[in-house]
Short mmCIF file of C-alpha atoms in Angstrom, two decimals:
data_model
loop_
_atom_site.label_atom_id
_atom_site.label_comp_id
_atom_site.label_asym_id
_atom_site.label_seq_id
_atom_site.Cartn_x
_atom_site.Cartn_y
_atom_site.Cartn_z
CA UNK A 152 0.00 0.00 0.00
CA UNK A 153 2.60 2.15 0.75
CA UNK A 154 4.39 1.76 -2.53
CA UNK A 155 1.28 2.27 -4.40
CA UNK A 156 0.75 5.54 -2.48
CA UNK A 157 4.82 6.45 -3.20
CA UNK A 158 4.24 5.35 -7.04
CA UNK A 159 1.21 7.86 -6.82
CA UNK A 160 2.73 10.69 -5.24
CA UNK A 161 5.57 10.67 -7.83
CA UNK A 162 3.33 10.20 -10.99
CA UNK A 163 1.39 13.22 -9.63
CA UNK A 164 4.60 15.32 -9.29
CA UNK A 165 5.85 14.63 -13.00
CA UNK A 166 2.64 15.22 -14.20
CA UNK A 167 2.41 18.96 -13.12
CA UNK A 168 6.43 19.67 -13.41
CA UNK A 169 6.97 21.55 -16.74
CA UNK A 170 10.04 21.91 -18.27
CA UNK A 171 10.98 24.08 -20.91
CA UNK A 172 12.93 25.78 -23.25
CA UNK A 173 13.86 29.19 -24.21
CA UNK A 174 11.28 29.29 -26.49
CA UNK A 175 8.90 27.73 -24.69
CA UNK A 176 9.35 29.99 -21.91
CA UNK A 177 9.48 33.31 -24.52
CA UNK A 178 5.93 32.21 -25.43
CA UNK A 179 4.42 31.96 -21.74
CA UNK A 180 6.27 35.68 -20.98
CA UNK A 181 4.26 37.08 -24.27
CA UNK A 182 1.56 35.59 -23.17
CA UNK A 183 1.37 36.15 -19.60
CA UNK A 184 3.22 39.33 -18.68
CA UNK A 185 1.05 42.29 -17.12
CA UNK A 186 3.54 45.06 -17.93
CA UNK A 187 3.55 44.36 -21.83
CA UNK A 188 -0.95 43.61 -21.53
CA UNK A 189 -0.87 47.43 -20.06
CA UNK A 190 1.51 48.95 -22.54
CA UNK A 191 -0.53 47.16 -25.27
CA UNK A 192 -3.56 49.21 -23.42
CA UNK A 193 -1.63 52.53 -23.86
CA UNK A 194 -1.89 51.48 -28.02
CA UNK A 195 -5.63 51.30 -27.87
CA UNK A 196 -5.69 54.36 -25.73
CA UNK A 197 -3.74 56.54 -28.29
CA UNK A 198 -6.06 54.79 -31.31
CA UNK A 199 -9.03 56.53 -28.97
CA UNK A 200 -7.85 59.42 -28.66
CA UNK A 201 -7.03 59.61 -32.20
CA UNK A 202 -10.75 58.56 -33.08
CA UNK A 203 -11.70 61.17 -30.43
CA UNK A 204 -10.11 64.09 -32.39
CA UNK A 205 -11.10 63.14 -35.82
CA UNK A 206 -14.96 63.19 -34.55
CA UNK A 207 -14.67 67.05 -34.44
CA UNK A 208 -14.71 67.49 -37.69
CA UNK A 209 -17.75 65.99 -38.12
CA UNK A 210 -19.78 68.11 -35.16
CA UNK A 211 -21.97 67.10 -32.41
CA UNK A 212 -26.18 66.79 -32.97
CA UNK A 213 -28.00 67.21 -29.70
CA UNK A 214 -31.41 66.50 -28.61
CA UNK A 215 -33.17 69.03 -26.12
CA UNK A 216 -36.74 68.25 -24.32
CA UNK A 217 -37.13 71.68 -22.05
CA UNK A 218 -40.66 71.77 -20.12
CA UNK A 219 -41.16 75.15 -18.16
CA UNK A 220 -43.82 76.44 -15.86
CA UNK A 221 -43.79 80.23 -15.17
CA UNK A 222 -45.56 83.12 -14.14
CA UNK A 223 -42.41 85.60 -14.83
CA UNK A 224 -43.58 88.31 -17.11
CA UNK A 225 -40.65 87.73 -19.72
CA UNK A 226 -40.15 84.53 -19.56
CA UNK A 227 -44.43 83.89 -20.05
CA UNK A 228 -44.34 86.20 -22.70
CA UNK A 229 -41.39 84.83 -24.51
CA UNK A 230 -42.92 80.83 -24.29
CA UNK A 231 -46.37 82.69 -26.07
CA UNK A 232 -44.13 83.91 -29.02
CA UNK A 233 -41.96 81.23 -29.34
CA UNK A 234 -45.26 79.08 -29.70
CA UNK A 235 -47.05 81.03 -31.53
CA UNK A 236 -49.93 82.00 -29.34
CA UNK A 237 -48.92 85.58 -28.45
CA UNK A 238 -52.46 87.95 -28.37
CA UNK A 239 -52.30 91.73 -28.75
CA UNK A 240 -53.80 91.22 -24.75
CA UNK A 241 -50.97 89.99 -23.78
CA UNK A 242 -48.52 93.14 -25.14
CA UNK A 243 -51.04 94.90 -22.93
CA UNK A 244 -53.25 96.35 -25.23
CA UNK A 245 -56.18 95.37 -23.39
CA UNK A 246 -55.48 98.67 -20.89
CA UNK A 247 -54.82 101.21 -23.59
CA UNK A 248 -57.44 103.28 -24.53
CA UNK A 249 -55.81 106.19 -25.93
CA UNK A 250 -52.88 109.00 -25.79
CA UNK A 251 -53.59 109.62 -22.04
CA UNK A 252 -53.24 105.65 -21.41
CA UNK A 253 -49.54 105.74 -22.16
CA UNK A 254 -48.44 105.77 -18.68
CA UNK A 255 -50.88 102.94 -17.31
CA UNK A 256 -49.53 99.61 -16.20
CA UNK A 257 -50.82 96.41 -18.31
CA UNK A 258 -51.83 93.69 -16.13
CA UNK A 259 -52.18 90.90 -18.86
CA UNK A 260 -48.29 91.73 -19.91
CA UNK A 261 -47.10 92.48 -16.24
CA UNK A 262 -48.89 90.09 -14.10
CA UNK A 263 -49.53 86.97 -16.54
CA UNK A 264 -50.94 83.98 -15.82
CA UNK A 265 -49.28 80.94 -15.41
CA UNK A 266 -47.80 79.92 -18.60
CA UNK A 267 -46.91 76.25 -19.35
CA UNK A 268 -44.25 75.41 -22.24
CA UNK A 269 -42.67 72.28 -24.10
CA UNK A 270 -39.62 73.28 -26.20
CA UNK A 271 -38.28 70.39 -28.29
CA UNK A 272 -35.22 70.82 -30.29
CA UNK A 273 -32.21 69.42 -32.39
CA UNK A 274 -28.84 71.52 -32.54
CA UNK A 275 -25.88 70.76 -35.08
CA UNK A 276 -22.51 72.37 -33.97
CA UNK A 277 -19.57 72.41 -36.46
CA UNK A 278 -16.16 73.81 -36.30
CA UNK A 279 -15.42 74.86 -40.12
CA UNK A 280 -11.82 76.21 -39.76
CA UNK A 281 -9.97 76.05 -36.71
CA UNK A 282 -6.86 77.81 -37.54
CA UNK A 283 -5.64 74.06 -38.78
CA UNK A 284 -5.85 73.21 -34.71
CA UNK A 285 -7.71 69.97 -35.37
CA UNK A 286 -5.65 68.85 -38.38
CA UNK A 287 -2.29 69.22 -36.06
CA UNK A 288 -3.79 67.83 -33.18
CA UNK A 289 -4.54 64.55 -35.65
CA UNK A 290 -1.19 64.36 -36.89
CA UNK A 291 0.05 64.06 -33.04
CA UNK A 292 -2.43 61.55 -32.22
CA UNK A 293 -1.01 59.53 -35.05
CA UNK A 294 2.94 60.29 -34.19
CA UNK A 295 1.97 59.08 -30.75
CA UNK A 296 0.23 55.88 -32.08
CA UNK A 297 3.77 55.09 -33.58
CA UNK A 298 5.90 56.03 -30.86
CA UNK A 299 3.90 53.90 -28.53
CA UNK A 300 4.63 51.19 -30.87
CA UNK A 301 7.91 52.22 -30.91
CA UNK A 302 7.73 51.77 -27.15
CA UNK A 303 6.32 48.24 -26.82
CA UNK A 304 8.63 46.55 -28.93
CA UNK A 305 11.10 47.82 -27.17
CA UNK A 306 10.29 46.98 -23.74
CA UNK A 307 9.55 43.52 -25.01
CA UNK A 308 13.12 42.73 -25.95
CA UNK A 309 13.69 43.96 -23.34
CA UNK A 310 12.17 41.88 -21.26
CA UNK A 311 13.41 39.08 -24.02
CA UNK A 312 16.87 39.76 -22.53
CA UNK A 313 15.96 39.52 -19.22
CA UNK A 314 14.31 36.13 -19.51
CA UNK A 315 17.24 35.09 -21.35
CA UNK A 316 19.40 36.34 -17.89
CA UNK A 317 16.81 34.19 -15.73
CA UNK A 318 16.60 31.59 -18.09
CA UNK A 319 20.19 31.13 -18.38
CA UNK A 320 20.91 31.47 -14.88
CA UNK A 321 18.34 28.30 -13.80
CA UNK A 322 20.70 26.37 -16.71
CA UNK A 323 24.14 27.76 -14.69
CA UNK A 324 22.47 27.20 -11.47
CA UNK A 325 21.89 23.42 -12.29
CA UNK A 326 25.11 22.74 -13.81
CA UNK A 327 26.32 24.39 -10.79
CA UNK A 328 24.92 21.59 -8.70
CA UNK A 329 25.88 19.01 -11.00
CA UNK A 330 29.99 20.04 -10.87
CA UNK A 331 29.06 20.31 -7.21
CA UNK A 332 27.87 16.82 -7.01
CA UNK A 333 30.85 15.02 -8.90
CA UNK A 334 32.70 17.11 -6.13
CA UNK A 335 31.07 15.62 -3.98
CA UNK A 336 31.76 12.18 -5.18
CA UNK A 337 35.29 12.96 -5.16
CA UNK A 338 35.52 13.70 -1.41
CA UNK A 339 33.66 10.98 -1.00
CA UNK A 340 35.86 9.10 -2.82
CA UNK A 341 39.18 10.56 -1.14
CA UNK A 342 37.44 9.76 2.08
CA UNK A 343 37.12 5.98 1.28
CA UNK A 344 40.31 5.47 0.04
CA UNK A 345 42.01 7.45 2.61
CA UNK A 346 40.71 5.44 5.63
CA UNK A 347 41.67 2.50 3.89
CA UNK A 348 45.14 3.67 3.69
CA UNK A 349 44.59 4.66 7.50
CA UNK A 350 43.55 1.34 8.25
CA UNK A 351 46.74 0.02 6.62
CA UNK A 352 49.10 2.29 8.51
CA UNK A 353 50.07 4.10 4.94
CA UNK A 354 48.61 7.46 5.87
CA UNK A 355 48.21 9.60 8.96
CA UNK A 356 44.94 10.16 11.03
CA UNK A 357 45.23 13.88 9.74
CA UNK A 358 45.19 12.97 6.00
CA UNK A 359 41.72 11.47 7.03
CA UNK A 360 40.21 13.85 8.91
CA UNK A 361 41.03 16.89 6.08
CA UNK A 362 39.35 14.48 3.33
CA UNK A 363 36.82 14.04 6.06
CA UNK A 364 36.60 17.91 6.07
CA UNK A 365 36.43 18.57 2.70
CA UNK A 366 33.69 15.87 2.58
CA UNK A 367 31.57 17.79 4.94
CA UNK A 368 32.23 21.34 3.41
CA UNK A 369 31.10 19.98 0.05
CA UNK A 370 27.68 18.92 1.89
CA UNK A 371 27.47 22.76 2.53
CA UNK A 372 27.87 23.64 -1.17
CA UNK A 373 25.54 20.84 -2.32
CA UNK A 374 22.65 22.38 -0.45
CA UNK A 375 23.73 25.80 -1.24
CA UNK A 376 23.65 24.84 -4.99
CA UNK A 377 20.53 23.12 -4.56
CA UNK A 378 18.73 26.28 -2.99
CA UNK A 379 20.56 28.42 -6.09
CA UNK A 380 18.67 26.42 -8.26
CA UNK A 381 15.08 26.39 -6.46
CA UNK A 382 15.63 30.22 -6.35
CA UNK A 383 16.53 30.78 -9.58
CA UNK A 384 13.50 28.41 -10.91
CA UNK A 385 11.17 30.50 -8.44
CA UNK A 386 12.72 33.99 -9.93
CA UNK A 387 11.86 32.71 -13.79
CA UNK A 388 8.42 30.99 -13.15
CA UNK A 389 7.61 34.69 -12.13
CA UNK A 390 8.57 36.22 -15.04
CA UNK A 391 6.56 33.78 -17.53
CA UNK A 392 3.29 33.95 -15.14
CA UNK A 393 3.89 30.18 -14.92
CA UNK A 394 5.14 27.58 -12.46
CA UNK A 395 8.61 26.13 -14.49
CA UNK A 396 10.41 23.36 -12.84
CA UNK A 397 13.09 22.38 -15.23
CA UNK A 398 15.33 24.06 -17.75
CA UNK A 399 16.96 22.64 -20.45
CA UNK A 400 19.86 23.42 -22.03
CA UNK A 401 21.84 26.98 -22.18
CA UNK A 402 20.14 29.31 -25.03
CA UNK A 403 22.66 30.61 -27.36
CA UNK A 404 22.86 33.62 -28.57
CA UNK A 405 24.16 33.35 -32.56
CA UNK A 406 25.85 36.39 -33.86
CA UNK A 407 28.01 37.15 -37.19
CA UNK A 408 30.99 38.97 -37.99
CA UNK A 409 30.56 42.64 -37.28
CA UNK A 410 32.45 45.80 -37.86
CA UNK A 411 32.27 48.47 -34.85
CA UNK A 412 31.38 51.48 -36.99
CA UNK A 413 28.89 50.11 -39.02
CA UNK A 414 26.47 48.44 -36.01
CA UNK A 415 26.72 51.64 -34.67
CA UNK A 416 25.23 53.25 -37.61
CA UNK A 417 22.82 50.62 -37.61
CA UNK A 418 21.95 50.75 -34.42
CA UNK A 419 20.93 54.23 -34.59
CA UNK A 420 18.95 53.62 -37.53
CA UNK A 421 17.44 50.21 -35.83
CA UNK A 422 16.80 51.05 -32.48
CA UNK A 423 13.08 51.11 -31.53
CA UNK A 424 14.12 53.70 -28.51
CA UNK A 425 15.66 56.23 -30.59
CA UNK A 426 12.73 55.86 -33.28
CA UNK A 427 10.54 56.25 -30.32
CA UNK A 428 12.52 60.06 -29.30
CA UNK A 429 12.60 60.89 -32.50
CA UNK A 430 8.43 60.63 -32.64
CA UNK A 431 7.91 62.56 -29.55
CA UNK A 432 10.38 65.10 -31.24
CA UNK A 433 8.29 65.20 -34.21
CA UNK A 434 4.49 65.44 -32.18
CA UNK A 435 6.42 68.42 -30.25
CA UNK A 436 7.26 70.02 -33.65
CA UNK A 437 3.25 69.75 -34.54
CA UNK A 438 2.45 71.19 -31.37
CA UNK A 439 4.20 74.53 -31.97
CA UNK A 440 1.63 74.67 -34.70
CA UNK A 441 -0.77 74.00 -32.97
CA UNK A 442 -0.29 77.20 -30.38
CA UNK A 443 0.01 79.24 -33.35
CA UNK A 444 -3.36 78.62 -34.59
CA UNK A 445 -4.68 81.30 -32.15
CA UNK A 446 -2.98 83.39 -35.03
CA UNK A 447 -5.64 82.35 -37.74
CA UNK A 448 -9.69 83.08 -37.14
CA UNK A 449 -11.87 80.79 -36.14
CA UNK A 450 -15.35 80.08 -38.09
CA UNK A 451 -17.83 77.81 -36.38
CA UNK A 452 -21.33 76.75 -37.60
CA UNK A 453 -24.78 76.13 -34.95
CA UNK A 454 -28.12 75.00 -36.26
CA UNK A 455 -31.69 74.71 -34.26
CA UNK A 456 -34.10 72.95 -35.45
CA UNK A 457 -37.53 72.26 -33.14
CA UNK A 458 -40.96 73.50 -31.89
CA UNK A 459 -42.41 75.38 -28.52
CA UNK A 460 -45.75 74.42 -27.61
CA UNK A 461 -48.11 74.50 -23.88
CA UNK A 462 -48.87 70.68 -24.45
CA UNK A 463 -46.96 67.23 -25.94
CA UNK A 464 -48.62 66.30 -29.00
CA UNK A 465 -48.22 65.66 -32.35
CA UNK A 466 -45.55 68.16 -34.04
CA UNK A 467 -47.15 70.88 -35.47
CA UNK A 468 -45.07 72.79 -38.21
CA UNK A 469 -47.00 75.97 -37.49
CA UNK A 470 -45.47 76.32 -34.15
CA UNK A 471 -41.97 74.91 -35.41
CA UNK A 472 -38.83 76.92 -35.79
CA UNK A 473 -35.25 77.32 -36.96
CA UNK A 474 -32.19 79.07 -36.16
CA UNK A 475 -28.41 78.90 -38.77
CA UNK A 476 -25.94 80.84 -38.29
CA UNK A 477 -22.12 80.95 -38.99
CA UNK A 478 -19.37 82.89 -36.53
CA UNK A 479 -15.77 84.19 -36.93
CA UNK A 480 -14.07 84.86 -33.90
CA UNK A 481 -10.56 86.08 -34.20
CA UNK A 482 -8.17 87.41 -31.37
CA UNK A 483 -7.10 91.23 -32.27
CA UNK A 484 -4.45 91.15 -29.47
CA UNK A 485 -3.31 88.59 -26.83
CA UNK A 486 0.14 89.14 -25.20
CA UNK A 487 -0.11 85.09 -23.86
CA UNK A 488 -0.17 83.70 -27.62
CA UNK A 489 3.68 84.16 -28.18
CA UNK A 490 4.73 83.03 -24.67
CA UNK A 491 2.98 79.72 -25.28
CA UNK A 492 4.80 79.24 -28.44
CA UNK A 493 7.87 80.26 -27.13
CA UNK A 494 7.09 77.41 -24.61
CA UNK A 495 6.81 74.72 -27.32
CA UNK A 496 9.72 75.79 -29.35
CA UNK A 497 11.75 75.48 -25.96
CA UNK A 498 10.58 71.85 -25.28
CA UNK A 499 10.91 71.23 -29.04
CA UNK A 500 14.47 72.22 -28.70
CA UNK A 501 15.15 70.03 -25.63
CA UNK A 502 14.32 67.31 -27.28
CA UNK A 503 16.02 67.16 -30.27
CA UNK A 504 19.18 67.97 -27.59
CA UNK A 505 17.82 65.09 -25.64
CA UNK A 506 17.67 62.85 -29.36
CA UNK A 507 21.46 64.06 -30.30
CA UNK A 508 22.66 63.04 -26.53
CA UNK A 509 21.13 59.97 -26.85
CA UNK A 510 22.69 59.08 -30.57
CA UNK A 511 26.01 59.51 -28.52
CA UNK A 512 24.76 56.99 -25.97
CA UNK A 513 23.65 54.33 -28.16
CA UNK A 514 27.26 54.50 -29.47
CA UNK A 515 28.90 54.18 -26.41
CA UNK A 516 26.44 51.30 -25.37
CA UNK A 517 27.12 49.83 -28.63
CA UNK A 518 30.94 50.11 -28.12
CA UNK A 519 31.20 48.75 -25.30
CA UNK A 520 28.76 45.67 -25.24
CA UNK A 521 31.22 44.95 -28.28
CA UNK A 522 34.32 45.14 -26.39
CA UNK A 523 32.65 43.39 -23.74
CA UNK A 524 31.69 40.70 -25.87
CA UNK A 525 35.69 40.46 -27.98
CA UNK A 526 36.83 40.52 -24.17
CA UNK A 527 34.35 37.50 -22.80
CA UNK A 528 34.83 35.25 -26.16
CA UNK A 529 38.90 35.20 -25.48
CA UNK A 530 38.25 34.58 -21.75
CA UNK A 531 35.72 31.62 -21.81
CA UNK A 532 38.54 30.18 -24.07
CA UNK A 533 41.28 30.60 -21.45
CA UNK A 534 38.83 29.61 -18.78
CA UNK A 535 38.02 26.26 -20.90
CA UNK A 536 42.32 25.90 -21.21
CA UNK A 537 42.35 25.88 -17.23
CA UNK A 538 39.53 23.45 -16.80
CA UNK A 539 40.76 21.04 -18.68
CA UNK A 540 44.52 21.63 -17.06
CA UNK A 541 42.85 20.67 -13.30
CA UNK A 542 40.88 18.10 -14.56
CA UNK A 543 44.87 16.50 -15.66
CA UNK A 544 46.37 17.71 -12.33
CA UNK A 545 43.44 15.91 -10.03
CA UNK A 546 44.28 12.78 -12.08
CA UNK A 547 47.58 13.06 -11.45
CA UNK A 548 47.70 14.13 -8.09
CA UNK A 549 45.37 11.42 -6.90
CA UNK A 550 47.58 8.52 -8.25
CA UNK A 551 50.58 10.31 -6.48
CA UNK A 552 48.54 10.80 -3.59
CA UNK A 553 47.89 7.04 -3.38
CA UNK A 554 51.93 6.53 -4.01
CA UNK A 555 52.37 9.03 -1.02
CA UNK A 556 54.43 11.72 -2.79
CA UNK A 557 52.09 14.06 -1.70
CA UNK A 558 49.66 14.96 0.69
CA UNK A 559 46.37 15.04 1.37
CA UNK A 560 46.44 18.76 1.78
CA UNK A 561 47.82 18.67 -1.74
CA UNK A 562 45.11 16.78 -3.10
CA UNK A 563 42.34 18.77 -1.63
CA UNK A 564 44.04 21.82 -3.18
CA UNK A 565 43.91 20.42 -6.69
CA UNK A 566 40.11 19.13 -6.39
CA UNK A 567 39.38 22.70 -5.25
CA UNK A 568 41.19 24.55 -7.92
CA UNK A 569 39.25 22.15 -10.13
CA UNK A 570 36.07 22.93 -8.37
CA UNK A 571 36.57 26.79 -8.82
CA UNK A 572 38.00 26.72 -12.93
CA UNK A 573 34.23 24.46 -13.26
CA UNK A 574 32.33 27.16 -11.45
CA UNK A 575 34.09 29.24 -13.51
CA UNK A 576 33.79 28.11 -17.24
CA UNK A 577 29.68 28.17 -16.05
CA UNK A 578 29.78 31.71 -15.10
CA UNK A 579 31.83 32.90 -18.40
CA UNK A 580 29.67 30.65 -20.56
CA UNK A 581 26.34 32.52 -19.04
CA UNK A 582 27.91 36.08 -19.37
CA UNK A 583 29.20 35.29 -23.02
CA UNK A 584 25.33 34.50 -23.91
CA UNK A 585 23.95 37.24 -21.99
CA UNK A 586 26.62 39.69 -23.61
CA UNK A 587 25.96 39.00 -26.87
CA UNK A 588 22.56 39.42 -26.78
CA UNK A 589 23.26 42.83 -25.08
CA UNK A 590 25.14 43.88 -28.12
CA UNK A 591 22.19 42.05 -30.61
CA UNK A 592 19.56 44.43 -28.39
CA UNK A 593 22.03 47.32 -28.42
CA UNK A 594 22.01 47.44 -32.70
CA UNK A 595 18.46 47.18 -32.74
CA UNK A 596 17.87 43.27 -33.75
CA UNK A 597 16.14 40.97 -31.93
CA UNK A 598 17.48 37.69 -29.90
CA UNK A 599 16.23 35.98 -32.48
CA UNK A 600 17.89 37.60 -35.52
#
């Protein structure tokens, strides 16, 4: 029973582990991360906005239901006309009776009765030239569409390159453990065969108790690898939005022969960041125009259409009414118009400063990530050379251990170097990779180029 329930326990745990790839993993990050779903939101936003400004051009139509009760002698005489049902009584006619009545006081217009009104009507306002405000604003709506764009496709290689960091890292992590765990073997070993040279009189009690050392210390690192690895799992299931318990192999990062000046002239032309500068440079260009178009008049269109009656019934086109007219408005003088454009040619200026700093930069990044990466491919080379030199030395030192011409200090020093040049081809194999697809990002191509 107990086996089944061990059998169980196991099948259950394989069944939910998942281990994957680079690409794999690339997949569940596009699919899954929060920061790229709002940035994505940002491009819908600007597409609304857009939408937003090119419905001015076509006006608004409103719809206007107005019911008003009133004795107020304007506003009672004013619902009579605009229905229609205005009497000579109620201009107050009723009290004048000749030349000497031209100082009396009409009740009926003064002191009218209570006056219920409907109004129902349908307005149509239009801008017809705005000084070109509307076109402008357009054109920045659509420069901002672009440069959000722009945006997002940067920040997803970027966060490309920083799965590739936590993906790699899980890969260095577990063959971290596994150099840790022949190391551990190997104590073990030098243990075993050092108490049986104990036992045989051929060694000291020292020689065992250093092996015996070394054994334990190794424990140490074997449970320190072990938790590098859960950690490093933990750090990359968080990035993809998934729970990953295995890695695969180390993702490699292909790159071709390239010259230093001309990835930096790519790179500038390439690079989704500086594209993205150079838009906001551009929509702060069209904005200058826009403050100007207080320069230019401004002609505007409103039309009423509707009908004023004391009940709800049935439209009646004898009571109905209309109103068109067209208006120019133009500012003669405003001291504030040329201070606002000042202030857009100032920030326009800034950032085409801020876009010919940042060319500079991108050179510089460029630059180095390539001397980085010249510097990291001769290294993991040497750092290969030395690995392979312990791995000859251990050999050697353990069979002249065993012939006691040396040590068992001795021998512990050469596993350990050998320990160290292992951890140490890892580390320059995972900063080669993640180097080279700094310099990739850092010309404007993709990990995948």
């Amino acid at each position: 029973m107990i086996k089944l329930f061990i059998f169980l326990l196991i099948t259950s745990i394989f069944s939910f582990a998942k281990e994957v790839t680079f690409d794999e993993a690339l997949i569940l990050l596009l699919e899954n991360n929060k920061e790229l779903k709002s940035k994505k939101l940002d491009i819908k936003q600007s597409h609304a906005i857009l939408d937003e400004i090119s419905a001015n051009n076509y006006g608004a139509l409103h719809f206007k239901e107005t019911y008003t009760s009133t004795n107020h002698a304007g506003y009672a005489f004013n619902s009579k006309l605009s229905s229609r049902k205005a009497t000579f009584g109620d201009f107050g006619l009723g009290s004048y009776t000749g030349s000497d009545s031209i100082g009396t006081v009409p009740d009926d217009l003064n002191y009218p009765k209570s006056v219920d009104n409907y109004e129902t009507k349908l307005t149509y306002d239009i801008p017809l030239f705005t000084g070109f405000k509307i076109s402008n604003a357009k054109d920045i709506a659509k420069l901002q569409i672009q440069a959000k764009n722009k945006k997002y496709q940067y920040d997803e290689k970027l966060l490309t390159l920083e799965l590739l960091r936590a993906y790699n890292a899980c890969v260095a992590s577990k063959e971290y453990l596994k150099s840790t765990q022949k190391a551990k073997e190997v104590t073990t070993s030098f243990v075993n065969f050092s108490n049986e040279m104990y036992k045989e009189g051929l060694v000291t009690k020292i020689d065992l108790n250093e092996a015996q050392v070394r054994d334990l210390n190794t424990n140490v690192k074997l449970k320190e690898a072990q938790n590098k690895v859960s950690l490093s799992l933990s750090y990359l299931s968080f990035l993809v939005g998934d729970e990953i318990t295995d890695v695969k192999n180390f993702e490699e990062v292909k790159i071709s022969t390239i010259d230093l000046k001309n990835i930096q002239e790519e790179a500038i032309n390439k690079r989704e960041d500086f594209k993205y500068i150079d838009l906001n440079a551009k929509s702060s260009k069209k904005n200058i125009k826009i403050e100007q178009s207080d320069y230019y008049p401004k002609i505007d269109a409103h039309i009423e259409y509707g009908y004023s009656n004391d009940k709800l019934k049935n439209f009646d086109e004898t009571q109905d009414f209309y109103l068109a007219k067209v208006q120019l408005n133009m500012k003669i003088f405003d001291m504030t118009r040329e201070a606002k454009i000042e202030q857009s040619r100032i920030k326009y200026n800034k950032l085409m400063l801020q876009k010919e700093q940042f060319k500079d930069s991108i050179k510089l990044e460029v630059k180095q990530n390539y001397l980085n990466f010249l510097s990291n491919k001769e290294i993991l080379l040497e750092k290969i050379k030395a690995q392979n030199l312990a791995e000859e030395v251990l050999v050697k030192a353990e069979d002249m251990y065993k012939n006691k011409l040396i040590k068992m200090t001795d021998l512990l020093t050469q596993q350990a170097s050998l320990q160290k040049a292992e951890a140490e081809v890892i580390m320059s194999k995972f900063d080669l990779t993640f180097i080279k697809a700094k310099l990739k990002l850092s010309i404007g191509k993709s990990l995948k180029e």
